[in-house]
Coordinates of C-alpha atoms and ligand atoms in Angstrom, one line a residue:
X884 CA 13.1 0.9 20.2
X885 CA 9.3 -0.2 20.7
X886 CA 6.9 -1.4 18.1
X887 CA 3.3 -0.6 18.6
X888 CA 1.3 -2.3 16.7
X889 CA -2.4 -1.1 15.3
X890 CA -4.7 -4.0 14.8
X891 CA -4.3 -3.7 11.4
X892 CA -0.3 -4.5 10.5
X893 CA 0.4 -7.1 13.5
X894 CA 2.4 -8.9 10.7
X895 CA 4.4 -5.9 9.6
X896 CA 4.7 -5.3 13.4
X897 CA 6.2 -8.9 14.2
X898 CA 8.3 -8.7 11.0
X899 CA 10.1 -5.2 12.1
X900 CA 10.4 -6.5 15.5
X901 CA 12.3 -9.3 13.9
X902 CA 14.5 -7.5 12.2
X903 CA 15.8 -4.7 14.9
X904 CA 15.7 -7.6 18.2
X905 CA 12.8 -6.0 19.6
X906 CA 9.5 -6.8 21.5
X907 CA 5.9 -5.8 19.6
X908 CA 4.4 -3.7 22.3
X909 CA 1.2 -5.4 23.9
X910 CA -1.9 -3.0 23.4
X911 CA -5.3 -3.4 25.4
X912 CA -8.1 -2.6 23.0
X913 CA -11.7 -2.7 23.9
X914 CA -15.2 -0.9 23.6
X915 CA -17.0 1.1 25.8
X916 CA -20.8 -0.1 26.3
X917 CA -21.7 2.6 24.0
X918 CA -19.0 0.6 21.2
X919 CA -16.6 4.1 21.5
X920 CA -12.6 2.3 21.1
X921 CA -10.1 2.5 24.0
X922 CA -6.9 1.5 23.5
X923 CA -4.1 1.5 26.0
X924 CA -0.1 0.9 25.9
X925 CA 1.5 -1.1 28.5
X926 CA 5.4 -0.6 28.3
X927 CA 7.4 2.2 30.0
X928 CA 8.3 4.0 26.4
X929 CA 9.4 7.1 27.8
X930 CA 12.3 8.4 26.2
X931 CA 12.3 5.5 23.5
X932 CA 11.7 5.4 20.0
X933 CA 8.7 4.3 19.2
X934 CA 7.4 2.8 16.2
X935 CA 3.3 3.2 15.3
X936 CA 2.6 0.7 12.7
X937 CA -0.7 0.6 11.1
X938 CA -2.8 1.6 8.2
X939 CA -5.5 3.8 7.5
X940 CA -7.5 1.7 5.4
X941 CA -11.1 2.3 7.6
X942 CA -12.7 5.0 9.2
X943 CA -12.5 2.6 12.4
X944 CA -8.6 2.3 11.6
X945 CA -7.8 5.9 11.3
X946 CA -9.9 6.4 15.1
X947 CA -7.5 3.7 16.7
X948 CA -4.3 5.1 14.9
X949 CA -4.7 8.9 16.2
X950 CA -5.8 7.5 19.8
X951 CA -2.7 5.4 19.9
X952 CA -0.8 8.3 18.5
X953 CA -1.9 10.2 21.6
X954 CA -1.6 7.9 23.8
X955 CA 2.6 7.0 23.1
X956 CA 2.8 11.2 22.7
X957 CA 1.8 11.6 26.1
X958 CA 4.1 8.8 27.2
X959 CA 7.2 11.2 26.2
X960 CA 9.2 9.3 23.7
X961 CA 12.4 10.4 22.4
X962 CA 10.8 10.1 18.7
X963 CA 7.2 8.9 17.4
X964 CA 7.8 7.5 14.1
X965 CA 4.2 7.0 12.2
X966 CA 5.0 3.8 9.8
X967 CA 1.7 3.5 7.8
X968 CA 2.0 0.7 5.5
X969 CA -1.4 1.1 3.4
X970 CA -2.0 4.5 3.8
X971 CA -5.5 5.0 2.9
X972 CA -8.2 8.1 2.2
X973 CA -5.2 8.8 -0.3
X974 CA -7.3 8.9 -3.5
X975 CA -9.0 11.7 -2.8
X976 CA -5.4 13.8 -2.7
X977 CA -6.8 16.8 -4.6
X978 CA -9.6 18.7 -4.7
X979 CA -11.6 17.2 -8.2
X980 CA -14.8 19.1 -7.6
X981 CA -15.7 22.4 -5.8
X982 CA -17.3 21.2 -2.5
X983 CA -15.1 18.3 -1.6
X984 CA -12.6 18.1 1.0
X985 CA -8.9 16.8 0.6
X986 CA -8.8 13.5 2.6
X987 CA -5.2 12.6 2.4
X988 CA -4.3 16.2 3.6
X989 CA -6.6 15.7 6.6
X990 CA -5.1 12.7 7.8
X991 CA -1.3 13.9 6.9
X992 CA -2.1 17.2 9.1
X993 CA -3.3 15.0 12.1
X994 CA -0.7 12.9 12.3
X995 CA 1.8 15.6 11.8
X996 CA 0.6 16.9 15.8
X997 CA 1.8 13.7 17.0
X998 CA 5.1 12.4 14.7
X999 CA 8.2 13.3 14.0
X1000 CA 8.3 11.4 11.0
X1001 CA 6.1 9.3 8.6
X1002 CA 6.7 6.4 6.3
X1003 CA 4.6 5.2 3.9
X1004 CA 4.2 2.8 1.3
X1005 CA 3.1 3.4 -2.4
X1006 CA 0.6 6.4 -1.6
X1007 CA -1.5 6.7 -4.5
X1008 CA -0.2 10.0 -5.4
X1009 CA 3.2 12.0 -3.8
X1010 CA 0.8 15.3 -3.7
X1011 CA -0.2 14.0 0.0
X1012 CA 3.6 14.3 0.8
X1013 CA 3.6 17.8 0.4
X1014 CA 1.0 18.4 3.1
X1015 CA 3.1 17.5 6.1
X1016 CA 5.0 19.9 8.0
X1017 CA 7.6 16.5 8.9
X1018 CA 9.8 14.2 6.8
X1019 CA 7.2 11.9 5.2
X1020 CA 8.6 9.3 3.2
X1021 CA 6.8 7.3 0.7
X1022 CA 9.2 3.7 -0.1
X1023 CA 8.6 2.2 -3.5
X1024 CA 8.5 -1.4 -3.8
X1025 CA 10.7 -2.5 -6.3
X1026 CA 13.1 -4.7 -4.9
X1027 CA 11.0 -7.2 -3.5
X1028 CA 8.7 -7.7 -6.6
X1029 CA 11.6 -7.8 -8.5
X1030 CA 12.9 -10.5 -6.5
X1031 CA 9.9 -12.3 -5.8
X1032 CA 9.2 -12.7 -10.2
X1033 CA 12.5 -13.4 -11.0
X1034 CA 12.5 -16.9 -11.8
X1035 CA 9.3 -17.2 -13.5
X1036 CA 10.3 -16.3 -17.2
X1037 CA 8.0 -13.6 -17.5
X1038 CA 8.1 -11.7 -21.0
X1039 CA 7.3 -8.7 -20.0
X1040 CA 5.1 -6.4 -17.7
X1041 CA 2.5 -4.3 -18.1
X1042 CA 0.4 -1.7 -16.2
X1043 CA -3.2 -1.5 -16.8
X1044 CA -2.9 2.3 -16.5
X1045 CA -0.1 4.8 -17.9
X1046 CA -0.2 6.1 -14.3
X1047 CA 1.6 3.4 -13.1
X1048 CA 4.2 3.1 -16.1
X1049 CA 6.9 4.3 -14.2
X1050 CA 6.6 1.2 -11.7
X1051 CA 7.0 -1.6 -14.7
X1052 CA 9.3 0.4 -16.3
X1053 CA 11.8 0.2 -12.8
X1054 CA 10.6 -3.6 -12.7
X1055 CA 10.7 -4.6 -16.1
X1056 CA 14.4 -3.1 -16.0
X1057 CA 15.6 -5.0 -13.3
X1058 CA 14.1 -8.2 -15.3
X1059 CA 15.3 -7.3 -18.5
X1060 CA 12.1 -7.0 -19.9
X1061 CA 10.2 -4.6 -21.6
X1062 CA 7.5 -2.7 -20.2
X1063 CA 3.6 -1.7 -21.8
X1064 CA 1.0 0.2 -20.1
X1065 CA -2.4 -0.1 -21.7
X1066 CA -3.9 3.5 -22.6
X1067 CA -7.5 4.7 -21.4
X1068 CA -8.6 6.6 -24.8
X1069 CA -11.7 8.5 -23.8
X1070 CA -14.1 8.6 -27.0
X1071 CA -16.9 10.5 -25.2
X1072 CA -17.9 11.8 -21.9
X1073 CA -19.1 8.5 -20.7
X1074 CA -16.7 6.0 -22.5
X1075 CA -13.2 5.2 -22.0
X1076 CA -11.5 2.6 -24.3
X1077 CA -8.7 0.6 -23.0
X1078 CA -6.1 0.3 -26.0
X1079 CA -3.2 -2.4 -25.3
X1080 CA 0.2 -1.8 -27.5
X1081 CA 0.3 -3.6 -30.6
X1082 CA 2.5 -6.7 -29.7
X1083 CA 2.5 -10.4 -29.9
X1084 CA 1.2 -11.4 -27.0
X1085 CA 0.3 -15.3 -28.2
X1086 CA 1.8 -17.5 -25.8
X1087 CA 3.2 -14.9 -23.3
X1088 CA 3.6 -14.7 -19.3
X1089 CA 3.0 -11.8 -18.6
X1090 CA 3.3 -9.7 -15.4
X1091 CA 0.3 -7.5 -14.7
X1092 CA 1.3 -5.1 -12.2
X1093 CA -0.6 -2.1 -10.4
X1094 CA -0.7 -0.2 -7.2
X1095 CA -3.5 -1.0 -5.6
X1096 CA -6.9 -3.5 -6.2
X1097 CA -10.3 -2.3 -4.7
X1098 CA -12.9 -3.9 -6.7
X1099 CA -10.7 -5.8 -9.4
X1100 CA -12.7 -4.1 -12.3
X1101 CA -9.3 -2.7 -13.6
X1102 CA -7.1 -5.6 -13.4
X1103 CA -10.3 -8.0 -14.2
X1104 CA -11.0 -5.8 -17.4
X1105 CA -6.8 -6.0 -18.5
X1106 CA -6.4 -9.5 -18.0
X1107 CA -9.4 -10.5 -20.1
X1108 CA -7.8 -8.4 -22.8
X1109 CA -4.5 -10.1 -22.4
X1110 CA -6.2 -13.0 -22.7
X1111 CA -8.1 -13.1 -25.5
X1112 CA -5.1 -11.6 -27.1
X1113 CA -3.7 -15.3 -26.2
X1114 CA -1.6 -14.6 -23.2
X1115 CA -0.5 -17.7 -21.7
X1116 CA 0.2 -16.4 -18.1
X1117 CA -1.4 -13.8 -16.5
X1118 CA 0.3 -13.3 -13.2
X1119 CA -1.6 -10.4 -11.3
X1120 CA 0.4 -8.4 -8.8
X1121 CA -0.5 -5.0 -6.5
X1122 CA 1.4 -3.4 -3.6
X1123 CA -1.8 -3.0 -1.8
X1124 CA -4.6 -6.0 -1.6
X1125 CA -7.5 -3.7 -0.5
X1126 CA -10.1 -6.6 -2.6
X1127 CA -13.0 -4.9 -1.6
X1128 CA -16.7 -7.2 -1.7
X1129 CA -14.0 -10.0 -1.8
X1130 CA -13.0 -9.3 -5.3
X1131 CA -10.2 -11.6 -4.9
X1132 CA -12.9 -14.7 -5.5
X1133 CA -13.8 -12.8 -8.9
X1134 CA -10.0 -11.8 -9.8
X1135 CA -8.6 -15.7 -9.6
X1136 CA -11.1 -16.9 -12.0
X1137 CA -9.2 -14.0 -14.7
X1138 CA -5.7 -14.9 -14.0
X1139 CA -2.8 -17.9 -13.5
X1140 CA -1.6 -16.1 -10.0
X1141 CA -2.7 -13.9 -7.9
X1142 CA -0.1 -11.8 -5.7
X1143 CA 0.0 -9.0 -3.3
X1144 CA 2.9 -7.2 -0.5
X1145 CA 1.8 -7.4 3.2
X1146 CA 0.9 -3.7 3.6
X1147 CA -2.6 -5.6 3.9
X1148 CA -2.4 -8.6 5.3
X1149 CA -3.8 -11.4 2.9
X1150 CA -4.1 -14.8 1.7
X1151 CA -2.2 -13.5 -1.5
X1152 CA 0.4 -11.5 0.4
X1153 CA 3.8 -13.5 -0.6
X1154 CA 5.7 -10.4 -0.8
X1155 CA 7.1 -8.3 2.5
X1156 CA 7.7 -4.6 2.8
X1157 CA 9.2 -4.8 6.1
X1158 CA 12.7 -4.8 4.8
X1159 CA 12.2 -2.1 3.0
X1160 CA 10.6 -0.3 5.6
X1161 CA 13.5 -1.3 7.8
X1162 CA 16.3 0.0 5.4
X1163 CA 14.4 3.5 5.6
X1164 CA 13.8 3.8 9.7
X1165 CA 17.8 3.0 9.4
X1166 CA 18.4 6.0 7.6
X1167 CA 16.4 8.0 10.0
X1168 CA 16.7 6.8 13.5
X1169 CA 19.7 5.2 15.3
X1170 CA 18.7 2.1 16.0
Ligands
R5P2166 C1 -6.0 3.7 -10.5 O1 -5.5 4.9 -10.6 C2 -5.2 2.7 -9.7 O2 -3.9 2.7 -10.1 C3 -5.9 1.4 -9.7 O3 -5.8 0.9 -11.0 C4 -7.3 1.4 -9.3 O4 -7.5 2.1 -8.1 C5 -7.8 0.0 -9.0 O5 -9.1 0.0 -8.6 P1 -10.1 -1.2 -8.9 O6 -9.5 -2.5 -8.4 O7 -11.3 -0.8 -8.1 O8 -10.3 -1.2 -10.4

């Protein structure tokens, strides 16, 4: 098997590699004078499986991830395997106004010319699943979060949206704790209250769990409620670390911990989906 590695998941890349005994394929990257990408792939990979891990995160990510799709395709591998770890352009999954275009679907329908299967982790929504034509899979990260808090006497955890309930309930399960997601009440057409269950939360630790944080304002705005509800310990925790204008910077100055997976790479990222990611190529590919 071969590992091609975008610039974006080099740490996923090495981690896999780890795992099934195999080399991270070296890529040449450079820019054309007039700053267009080339990318180029130096092992013999035909008849392989190959690996593409990356993510989408950037408009200048998703460019090098199709042209190093097309460059292994035309290699003639046995199997292309896209493995995007932060799969991103996934929020706009549905059409929300007329006009608009369906971003995840665009990128889904791209890849689908090259791969023969594609793994994901944590996509904002399962609707992008259904616009591939190939076995997508999208891994939840339970396990390792799971692991990763289990010996620091949380009380219980909490999502600061009801769409991500099911998540602390899995996790809040395998702790044996229960599990709260705060409620966005709309009052008006410009004003959404945040209403937390009515609990004690004096003197708590409390995991504060989400999918992704872009700019912080919805974990930021939750853990000051937590806090001046008397929360001891806030510990902060999302799959994906996107902190965009460096939130993180604001974000520690809100809560006790700060802690993210590896699907972006981060100072914060102390948990790894590359197990997981492993355990699924497994059940796919014989390797
Ligand atoms: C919302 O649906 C998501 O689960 C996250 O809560 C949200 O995308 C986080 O964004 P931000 O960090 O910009 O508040």
């Amino acid at each position: 098997m071969y590992i091609v590695p975008s610039s974006t998941a080099y740490n996923v890349s090495r981690k896999l590699a780890n795992i099934f005994s195999c080399n991270v394929s070296p890529v040449v990257r450079k820019r054309f004078p007039d700053n267009e990408m080339y990318v180029k792939i130096i092992d013999d990979i035909k008849g392989e499986d190959v690996l593409l891990v990356g993510n989408t995160r950037s408009d200048s990510d998703i460019i090098e991830y199709l042209l190093l799709l097309d460059a292994i395709k035309e290699e003639k591998p046995r199997s292309i395997t896209a493995v995007i770890p932060f799969f991103g352009y996934a929020r706009q999954h549905m059409r929300y106004n007329n006009g608009e275009p369906i971003s995840s679907k665009v990128f889904t329908q791209a890849i689908n010319q090259y791969a023969d299967n594609i793994i994901s982790i944590e996509l904002h929504d399962d609707q992008t699943l259904e616009y591939s034509k190939v076995p997508f899979t999208d891994i939840k990260i339970i396990d390792p979060v799971y692991k990763y808090f289990e010996s620091k006497n949380i009380d219980f955890v909490m999502s600061p949206d009801d769409g991500g309930y099911e998540r602390v309930k899995l996790i809040g399960t395998r702790l044996g704790i229960p599990a709260y997601y705060i409620d966005k009440k709309r009052i008006d057409a410009r004003t959404v209250k945040m209403v937390m269950p009515e609990e004690d939360y004096a003197d708590k630790n409390i995991l504060l769990l989400d999918d992704i944080i872009s700019t912080g304002g919805t974990i930021m705005k939750a853990s000051s409620m937590l806090r001046k509800s008397g929360a001891k310990n806030i510990y902060a925790c999302a799959i994906h670390g996107v902190f965009a204008n460096n939130s993180n910077e604001k974000i520690e100055k809100y809560v006790n911990e700060l802690t993210v997976t590896d699907t972006i790479e981060t100072k914060y990222s102390n948990i790894t989906v590359a197990d997981e990611i492993a355990a699924s190529l497994k059940s796919k590919i014989s390797v």
